[in-house]
Amino acid sequence: MATNIPVAVIEKQDWLEPIADRLQPTVAAALSVDGPIGPKAANILHGTWLGHPLHVVLTDVPLGSWTAAAVLDVLEEKTGSRAIGRGADAAIAVGLVGAAAAALTGLTDWSKIGGGRPRRIGLAHGLVNATATVCYITSLCLRRAHSRRAGRRFAWLGLIISSVAAYLGGHLVYKEKIGVDHTANYSPPEDFVAVLAEAELRENELRRVDASGMPVLLVRRGNRVYAIAETCAHLGGPLSEGKLEDVAVRCPWHGSRFSLEDGRVLEGPSVHAQPVLEVRVRDGQIEVRRSER
Ligand code: FES
């Protein structure tokens, strides 16, 4: 159920779906192994190397720069100072560079959020941001053409529109849980708890077990048993239904690959590592607990 007006409006915009249906696979294909961008660049754009969504960091650049430009525009209008005006122009230009980077990272993240309401809101967020960017490009062109007053009007319009986009971005994170760590709700047991008879775990099987309420993935490889959180940190996919790839597991939903050794993200879109649990075998039972690592 919609909880606010912008989201309620977006939910009624069915025309967004065909656009999303075409755009999402196109972007995903560009980021695939055979695509022109490729998975390595995709990892950089997701923020896998940062352990945090890169998009969220970059959005501060246009918002901060354009807010500064608005203040400088007011001062220019009041004082008539050209130096202050040049500062506003520079802030808008910096914001446009940041907006391009934020758009690239946002599109990359959006290509891996599946369907439904988050996808539609994400697309609307991108289109509203694109509209704000057009306002700022127009503003800069008008300023260059010595129509500074009109340029300032377009910049203020752009700021209002980009604020709406920022609101939708916040909704995606805080309400739709896009970009958050989906393992955060689970706490591994502090002390060892028995989760499965050792004899029941076959070699190379992806086995989901319950450890005091936390879904855990067990994998036996030779003499060693690995245990990591079973819920994918990206969007909650079931890793036990994924694919074992050497000493790593690939999520069945969007293809994130996690090391079984330390839970590290080997391939995005996830930017959050999987919690790893300590394993021991006692009296024929596999036991797990929170890892100190
Ligand atoms: S839920 Fe998206 S990669 Fe696992």
PDB file of N, CA, C and O in Angstrom, residues 153-208:
ATOM      1  N   ARG A 153      16.259  30.936 -12.959  1.00  0.00           N
ATOM      2  CA  ARG A 153      14.915  30.345 -12.808  1.00  0.00           C
ATOM      3  C   ARG A 153      14.959  28.831 -13.122  1.00  0.00           C
ATOM      4  O   ARG A 153      14.361  28.021 -12.421  1.00  0.00           O
ATOM      5  N   PHE A 154      15.653  28.499 -14.181  1.00  0.00           N
ATOM      6  CA  PHE A 154      15.756  27.072 -14.533  1.00  0.00           C
ATOM      7  C   PHE A 154      16.507  26.289 -13.453  1.00  0.00           C
ATOM      8  O   PHE A 154      16.189  25.133 -13.173  1.00  0.00           O
ATOM      9  N   ALA A 155      17.508  26.919 -12.853  1.00  0.00           N
ATOM     10  CA  ALA A 155      18.270  26.226 -11.809  1.00  0.00           C
ATOM     11  C   ALA A 155      17.376  25.967 -10.596  1.00  0.00           C
ATOM     12  O   ALA A 155      17.425  24.883  -9.993  1.00  0.00           O
ATOM     13  N   TRP A 156      16.552  26.941 -10.245  1.00  0.00           N
ATOM     14  CA  TRP A 156      15.670  26.735  -9.078  1.00  0.00           C
ATOM     15  C   TRP A 156      14.635  25.654  -9.377  1.00  0.00           C
ATOM     16  O   TRP A 156      14.305  24.833  -8.517  1.00  0.00           O
ATOM     17  N   LEU A 157      14.150  25.659 -10.625  1.00  0.00           N
ATOM     18  CA  LEU A 157      13.214  24.595 -11.019  1.00  0.00           C
ATOM     19  C   LEU A 157      13.917  23.231 -10.921  1.00  0.00           C
ATOM     20  O   LEU A 157      13.354  22.260 -10.405  1.00  0.00           O
ATOM     21  N   GLY A 158      15.160  23.194 -11.389  1.00  0.00           N
ATOM     22  CA  GLY A 158      15.933  21.949 -11.312  1.00  0.00           C
ATOM     23  C   GLY A 158      16.123  21.481  -9.883  1.00  0.00           C
ATOM     24  O   GLY A 158      16.055  20.281  -9.589  1.00  0.00           O
ATOM     25  N   LEU A 159      16.327  22.436  -8.975  1.00  0.00           N
ATOM     26  CA  LEU A 159      16.547  22.055  -7.572  1.00  0.00           C
ATOM     27  C   LEU A 159      15.276  21.446  -6.968  1.00  0.00           C
ATOM     28  O   LEU A 159      15.341  20.455  -6.228  1.00  0.00           O
ATOM     29  N   ILE A 160      14.130  22.035  -7.312  1.00  0.00           N
ATOM     30  CA  ILE A 160      12.859  21.474  -6.802  1.00  0.00           C
ATOM     31  C   ILE A 160      12.673  20.049  -7.337  1.00  0.00           C
ATOM     32  O   ILE A 160      12.346  19.116  -6.595  1.00  0.00           O
ATOM     33  N   ILE A 161      12.929  19.885  -8.635  1.00  0.00           N
ATOM     34  CA  ILE A 161      12.725  18.563  -9.249  1.00  0.00           C
ATOM     35  C   ILE A 161      13.729  17.547  -8.690  1.00  0.00           C
ATOM     36  O   ILE A 161      13.370  16.400  -8.389  1.00  0.00           O
ATOM     37  N   SER A 162      14.973  17.968  -8.515  1.00  0.00           N
ATOM     38  CA  SER A 162      15.968  17.005  -7.995  1.00  0.00           C
ATOM     39  C   SER A 162      15.666  16.659  -6.535  1.00  0.00           C
ATOM     40  O   SER A 162      15.998  15.563  -6.073  1.00  0.00           O
ATOM     41  N   SER A 163      14.998  17.557  -5.808  1.00  0.00           N
ATOM     42  CA  SER A 163      14.607  17.235  -4.428  1.00  0.00           C
ATOM     43  C   SER A 163      13.538  16.145  -4.407  1.00  0.00           C
ATOM     44  O   SER A 163      13.545  15.266  -3.537  1.00  0.00           O
ATOM     45  N   VAL A 164      12.629  16.203  -5.397  1.00  0.00           N
ATOM     46  CA  VAL A 164      11.612  15.142  -5.506  1.00  0.00           C
ATOM     47  C   VAL A 164      12.306  13.810  -5.799  1.00  0.00           C
ATOM     48  O   VAL A 164      11.988  12.765  -5.209  1.00  0.00           O
ATOM     49  N   ALA A 165      13.291  13.870  -6.715  1.00  0.00           N
ATOM     50  CA  ALA A 165      14.032  12.646  -7.054  1.00  0.00           C
ATOM     51  C   ALA A 165      14.762  12.100  -5.830  1.00  0.00           C
ATOM     52  O   ALA A 165      14.799  10.885  -5.596  1.00  0.00           O
ATOM     53  N   ALA A 166      15.344  13.004  -5.032  1.00  0.00           N
ATOM     54  CA  ALA A 166      16.061  12.570  -3.824  1.00  0.00           C
ATOM     55  C   ALA A 166      15.096  11.910  -2.842  1.00  0.00           C
ATOM     56  O   ALA A 166      15.426  10.911  -2.189  1.00  0.00           O
ATOM     57  N   TYR A 167      13.888  12.470  -2.762  1.00  0.00           N
ATOM     58  CA  TYR A 167      12.868  11.875  -1.887  1.00  0.00           C
ATOM     59  C   TYR A 167      12.565  10.441  -2.322  1.00  0.00           C
ATOM     60  O   TYR A 167      12.486   9.524  -1.495  1.00  0.00           O
ATOM     61  N   LEU A 168      12.424  10.259  -3.634  1.00  0.00           N
ATOM     62  CA  LEU A 168      12.137   8.905  -4.153  1.00  0.00           C
ATOM     63  C   LEU A 168      13.324   7.970  -3.895  1.00  0.00           C
ATOM     64  O   LEU A 168      13.144   6.791  -3.588  1.00  0.00           O
ATOM     65  N   GLY A 169      14.538   8.518  -3.994  1.00  0.00           N
ATOM     66  CA  GLY A 169      15.720   7.706  -3.697  1.00  0.00           C
ATOM     67  C   GLY A 169      15.712   7.254  -2.241  1.00  0.00           C
ATOM     68  O   GLY A 169      16.018   6.098  -1.929  1.00  0.00           O
ATOM     69  N   GLY A 170      15.344   8.158  -1.365  1.00  0.00           N
ATOM     70  CA  GLY A 170      15.258   7.809   0.059  1.00  0.00           C
ATOM     71  C   GLY A 170      14.198   6.750   0.297  1.00  0.00           C
ATOM     72  O   GLY A 170      14.389   5.814   1.080  1.00  0.00           O
ATOM     73  N   HIS A 171      13.080   6.872  -0.420  1.00  0.00           N
ATOM     74  CA  HIS A 171      12.011   5.872  -0.286  1.00  0.00           C
ATOM     75  C   HIS A 171      12.525   4.495  -0.710  1.00  0.00           C
ATOM     76  O   HIS A 171      12.232   3.482  -0.058  1.00  0.00           O
ATOM     77  N   LEU A 172      13.293   4.473  -1.807  1.00  0.00           N
ATOM     78  CA  LEU A 172      13.820   3.183  -2.287  1.00  0.00           C
ATOM     79  C   LEU A 172      14.694   2.509  -1.230  1.00  0.00           C
ATOM     80  O   LEU A 172      14.645   1.299  -1.061  1.00  0.00           O
ATOM     81  N   VAL A 173      15.475   3.309  -0.526  1.00  0.00           N
ATOM     82  CA  VAL A 173      16.377   2.732   0.482  1.00  0.00           C
ATOM     83  C   VAL A 173      15.601   2.364   1.749  1.00  0.00           C
ATOM     84  O   VAL A 173      15.656   1.215   2.216  1.00  0.00           O
ATOM     85  N   TYR A 174      14.860   3.327   2.289  1.00  0.00           N
ATOM     86  CA  TYR A 174      14.284   3.124   3.628  1.00  0.00           C
ATOM     87  C   TYR A 174      12.986   2.321   3.639  1.00  0.00           C
ATOM     88  O   TYR A 174      12.672   1.657   4.616  1.00  0.00           O
ATOM     89  N   LYS A 175      12.235   2.413   2.534  1.00  0.00           N
ATOM     90  CA  LYS A 175      10.966   1.663   2.494  1.00  0.00           C
ATOM     91  C   LYS A 175      11.077   0.380   1.684  1.00  0.00           C
ATOM     92  O   LYS A 175      10.563  -0.666   2.067  1.00  0.00           O
ATOM     93  N   GLU A 176      11.719   0.492   0.530  1.00  0.00           N
ATOM     94  CA  GLU A 176      11.799  -0.691  -0.342  1.00  0.00           C
ATOM     95  C   GLU A 176      13.038  -1.526  -0.036  1.00  0.00           C
ATOM     96  O   GLU A 176      13.222  -2.588  -0.614  1.00  0.00           O
ATOM     97  N   LYS A 177      13.924  -0.991   0.820  1.00  0.00           N
ATOM     98  CA  LYS A 177      15.118  -1.737   1.265  1.00  0.00           C
ATOM     99  C   LYS A 177      16.067  -2.065   0.114  1.00  0.00           C
ATOM    100  O   LYS A 177      16.678  -3.140   0.085  1.00  0.00           O
ATOM    101  N   ILE A 178      16.200  -1.131  -0.823  1.00  0.00           N
ATOM    102  CA  ILE A 178      17.162  -1.310  -1.906  1.00  0.00           C
ATOM    103  C   ILE A 178      18.506  -0.744  -1.442  1.00  0.00           C
ATOM    104  O   ILE A 178      18.592   0.410  -1.032  1.00  0.00           O
ATOM    105  N   GLY A 179      19.538  -1.564  -1.518  1.00  0.00           N
ATOM    106  CA  GLY A 179      20.878  -1.090  -1.125  1.00  0.00           C
ATOM    107  C   GLY A 179      21.243  -1.414   0.309  1.00  0.00           C
ATOM    108  O   GLY A 179      22.396  -1.242   0.705  1.00  0.00           O
ATOM    109  N   VAL A 180      20.265  -1.874   1.113  1.00  0.00           N
ATOM    110  CA  VAL A 180      20.589  -2.192   2.511  1.00  0.00           C
ATOM    111  C   VAL A 180      21.068  -3.652   2.603  1.00  0.00           C
ATOM    112  O   VAL A 180      20.853  -4.447   1.690  1.00  0.00           O
ATOM    113  N   ASP A 181      21.688  -3.984   3.710  1.00  0.00           N
ATOM    114  CA  ASP A 181      22.190  -5.338   3.926  1.00  0.00           C
ATOM    115  C   ASP A 181      21.038  -6.227   4.413  1.00  0.00           C
ATOM    116  O   ASP A 181      20.536  -6.046   5.533  1.00  0.00           O
ATOM    117  N   HIS A 182      20.612  -7.162   3.583  1.00  0.00           N
ATOM    118  CA  HIS A 182      19.460  -7.995   3.935  1.00  0.00           C
ATOM    119  C   HIS A 182      19.795  -9.120   4.909  1.00  0.00           C
ATOM    120  O   HIS A 182      18.920  -9.918   5.254  1.00  0.00           O
ATOM    121  N   THR A 183      21.039  -9.186   5.351  1.00  0.00           N
ATOM    122  CA  THR A 183      21.363 -10.152   6.406  1.00  0.00           C
ATOM    123  C   THR A 183      21.320  -9.486   7.782  1.00  0.00           C
ATOM    124  O   THR A 183      21.474 -10.154   8.801  1.00  0.00           O
ATOM    125  N   ALA A 184      21.124  -8.167   7.780  1.00  0.00           N
ATOM    126  CA  ALA A 184      21.259  -7.413   9.039  1.00  0.00           C
ATOM    127  C   ALA A 184      20.223  -7.804  10.089  1.00  0.00           C
ATOM    128  O   ALA A 184      20.437  -7.597  11.291  1.00  0.00           O
ATOM    129  N   ASN A 185      19.093  -8.373   9.639  1.00  0.00           N
ATOM    130  CA  ASN A 185      18.044  -8.734  10.599  1.00  0.00           C
ATOM    131  C   ASN A 185      18.350 -10.015  11.359  1.00  0.00           C
ATOM    132  O   ASN A 185      17.632 -10.378  12.278  1.00  0.00           O
ATOM    133  N   TYR A 186      19.373 -10.724  10.928  1.00  0.00           N
ATOM    134  CA  TYR A 186      19.668 -12.023  11.542  1.00  0.00           C
ATOM    135  C   TYR A 186      20.932 -11.944  12.389  1.00  0.00           C
ATOM    136  O   TYR A 186      21.927 -11.352  11.983  1.00  0.00           O
ATOM    137  N   SER A 187      20.869 -12.550  13.559  1.00  0.00           N
ATOM    138  CA  SER A 187      22.045 -12.607  14.434  1.00  0.00           C
ATOM    139  C   SER A 187      22.465 -14.057  14.615  1.00  0.00           C
ATOM    140  O   SER A 187      21.644 -14.889  15.050  1.00  0.00           O
ATOM    141  N   PRO A 188      23.712 -14.372  14.306  1.00  0.00           N
ATOM    142  CA  PRO A 188      24.174 -15.740  14.553  1.00  0.00           C
ATOM    143  C   PRO A 188      24.188 -16.025  16.046  1.00  0.00           C
ATOM    144  O   PRO A 188      24.377 -15.112  16.859  1.00  0.00           O
ATOM    145  N   PRO A 189      23.972 -17.279  16.454  1.00  0.00           N
ATOM    146  CA  PRO A 189      24.012 -17.601  17.896  1.00  0.00           C
ATOM    147  C   PRO A 189      25.400 -17.353  18.480  1.00  0.00           C
ATOM    148  O   PRO A 189      26.404 -17.574  17.811  1.00  0.00           O
ATOM    149  N   GLU A 190      25.407 -16.862  19.707  1.00  0.00           N
ATOM    150  CA  GLU A 190      26.688 -16.573  20.369  1.00  0.00           C
ATOM    151  C   GLU A 190      27.431 -17.866  20.708  1.00  0.00           C
ATOM    152  O   GLU A 190      28.649 -17.923  20.637  1.00  0.00           O
ATOM    153  N   ASP A 191      26.676 -18.884  21.136  1.00  0.00           N
ATOM    154  CA  ASP A 191      27.290 -20.175  21.498  1.00  0.00           C
ATOM    155  C   ASP A 191      26.962 -21.209  20.427  1.00  0.00           C
ATOM    156  O   ASP A 191      25.981 -21.062  19.689  1.00  0.00           O
ATOM    157  N   PHE A 192      27.778 -22.260  20.390  1.00  0.00           N
ATOM    158  CA  PHE A 192      27.561 -23.305  19.399  1.00  0.00           C
ATOM    159  C   PHE A 192      26.177 -23.930  19.559  1.00  0.00           C
ATOM    160  O   PHE A 192      25.763 -24.244  20.680  1.00  0.00           O
ATOM    161  N   VAL A 193      25.472 -24.086  18.424  1.00  0.00           N
ATOM    162  CA  VAL A 193      24.204 -24.821  18.423  1.00  0.00           C
ATOM    163  C   VAL A 193      24.273 -25.882  17.329  1.00  0.00           C
ATOM    164  O   VAL A 193      24.840 -25.642  16.247  1.00  0.00           O
ATOM    165  N   ALA A 194      23.714 -27.050  17.621  1.00  0.00           N
ATOM    166  CA  ALA A 194      23.688 -28.131  16.637  1.00  0.00           C
ATOM    167  C   ALA A 194      22.656 -27.801  15.573  1.00  0.00           C
ATOM    168  O   ALA A 194      21.527 -27.395  15.888  1.00  0.00           O
ATOM    169  N   VAL A 195      23.048 -27.951  14.287  1.00  0.00           N
ATOM    170  CA  VAL A 195      22.119 -27.612  13.207  1.00  0.00           C
ATOM    171  C   VAL A 195      21.830 -28.781  12.271  1.00  0.00           C
ATOM    172  O   VAL A 195      20.812 -28.782  11.576  1.00  0.00           O
ATOM    173  N   LEU A 196      22.717 -29.787  12.241  1.00  0.00           N
ATOM    174  CA  LEU A 196      22.504 -30.912  11.323  1.00  0.00           C
ATOM    175  C   LEU A 196      23.435 -32.057  11.712  1.00  0.00           C
ATOM    176  O   LEU A 196      24.580 -31.812  12.133  1.00  0.00           O
ATOM    177  N   ALA A 197      22.932 -33.285  11.521  1.00  0.00           N
ATOM    178  CA  ALA A 197      23.816 -34.445  11.721  1.00  0.00           C
ATOM    179  C   ALA A 197      24.861 -34.432  10.601  1.00  0.00           C
ATOM    180  O   ALA A 197      24.514 -34.208   9.433  1.00  0.00           O
ATOM    181  N   GLU A 198      26.105 -34.637  10.962  1.00  0.00           N
ATOM    182  CA  GLU A 198      27.184 -34.561   9.977  1.00  0.00           C
ATOM    183  C   GLU A 198      26.935 -35.508   8.801  1.00  0.00           C
ATOM    184  O   GLU A 198      27.206 -35.162   7.646  1.00  0.00           O
ATOM    185  N   ALA A 199      26.404 -36.706   9.110  1.00  0.00           N
ATOM    186  CA  ALA A 199      26.194 -37.719   8.064  1.00  0.00           C
ATOM    187  C   ALA A 199      25.169 -37.265   7.028  1.00  0.00           C
ATOM    188  O   ALA A 199      25.105 -37.804   5.917  1.00  0.00           O
ATOM    189  N   GLU A 200      24.348 -36.270   7.368  1.00  0.00           N
ATOM    190  CA  GLU A 200      23.295 -35.835   6.437  1.00  0.00           C
ATOM    191  C   GLU A 200      23.770 -34.825   5.403  1.00  0.00           C
ATOM    192  O   GLU A 200      23.040 -34.497   4.470  1.00  0.00           O
ATOM    193  N   LEU A 201      24.967 -34.291   5.586  1.00  0.00           N
ATOM    194  CA  LEU A 201      25.446 -33.252   4.654  1.00  0.00           C
ATOM    195  C   LEU A 201      26.326 -33.902   3.594  1.00  0.00           C
ATOM    196  O   LEU A 201      27.440 -34.359   3.880  1.00  0.00           O
ATOM    197  N   ARG A 202      25.831 -33.892   2.368  1.00  0.00           N
ATOM    198  CA  ARG A 202      26.597 -34.500   1.273  1.00  0.00           C
ATOM    199  C   ARG A 202      27.655 -33.525   0.754  1.00  0.00           C
ATOM    200  O   ARG A 202      27.518 -32.303   0.882  1.00  0.00           O
ATOM    201  N   GLU A 203      28.669 -34.079   0.137  1.00  0.00           N
ATOM    202  CA  GLU A 203      29.741 -33.283  -0.469  1.00  0.00           C
ATOM    203  C   GLU A 203      29.152 -32.332  -1.527  1.00  0.00           C
ATOM    204  O   GLU A 203      28.341 -32.750  -2.367  1.00  0.00           O
ATOM    205  N   ASN A 204      29.547 -31.066  -1.467  1.00  0.00           N
ATOM    206  CA  ASN A 204      29.160 -30.038  -2.455  1.00  0.00           C
ATOM    207  C   ASN A 204      27.655 -29.734  -2.495  1.00  0.00           C
ATOM    208  O   ASN A 204      27.175 -29.135  -3.449  1.00  0.00           O
ATOM    209  N   GLU A 205      26.942 -30.165  -1.476  1.00  0.00           N
ATOM    210  CA  GLU A 205      25.499 -29.849  -1.406  1.00  0.00           C
ATOM    211  C   GLU A 205      25.326 -28.467  -0.770  1.00  0.00           C
ATOM    212  O   GLU A 205      26.038 -28.107   0.170  1.00  0.00           O
ATOM    213  N   LEU A 206      24.387 -27.679  -1.308  1.00  0.00           N
ATOM    214  CA  LEU A 206      24.055 -26.387  -0.684  1.00  0.00           C
ATOM    215  C   LEU A 206      22.882 -26.657   0.249  1.00  0.00           C
ATOM    216  O   LEU A 206      21.754 -26.874  -0.205  1.00  0.00           O
ATOM    217  N   ARG A 207      23.140 -26.651   1.546  1.00  0.00           N
ATOM    218  CA  ARG A 207      22.110 -27.089   2.501  1.00  0.00           C
ATOM    219  C   ARG A 207      21.708 -25.936   3.424  1.00  0.00           C
ATOM    220  O   ARG A 207      22.553 -25.344   4.101  1.00  0.00           O
ATOM    221  N   ARG A 208      20.422 -25.638   3.424  1.00  0.00           N
ATOM    222  CA  ARG A 208      19.911 -24.601   4.337  1.00  0.00           C
ATOM    223  C   ARG A 208      19.548 -25.245   5.670  1.00  0.00           C
ATOM    224  O   ARG A 208      18.836 -26.250   5.710  1.00  0.00           O
TER     225      ARG A 208
END
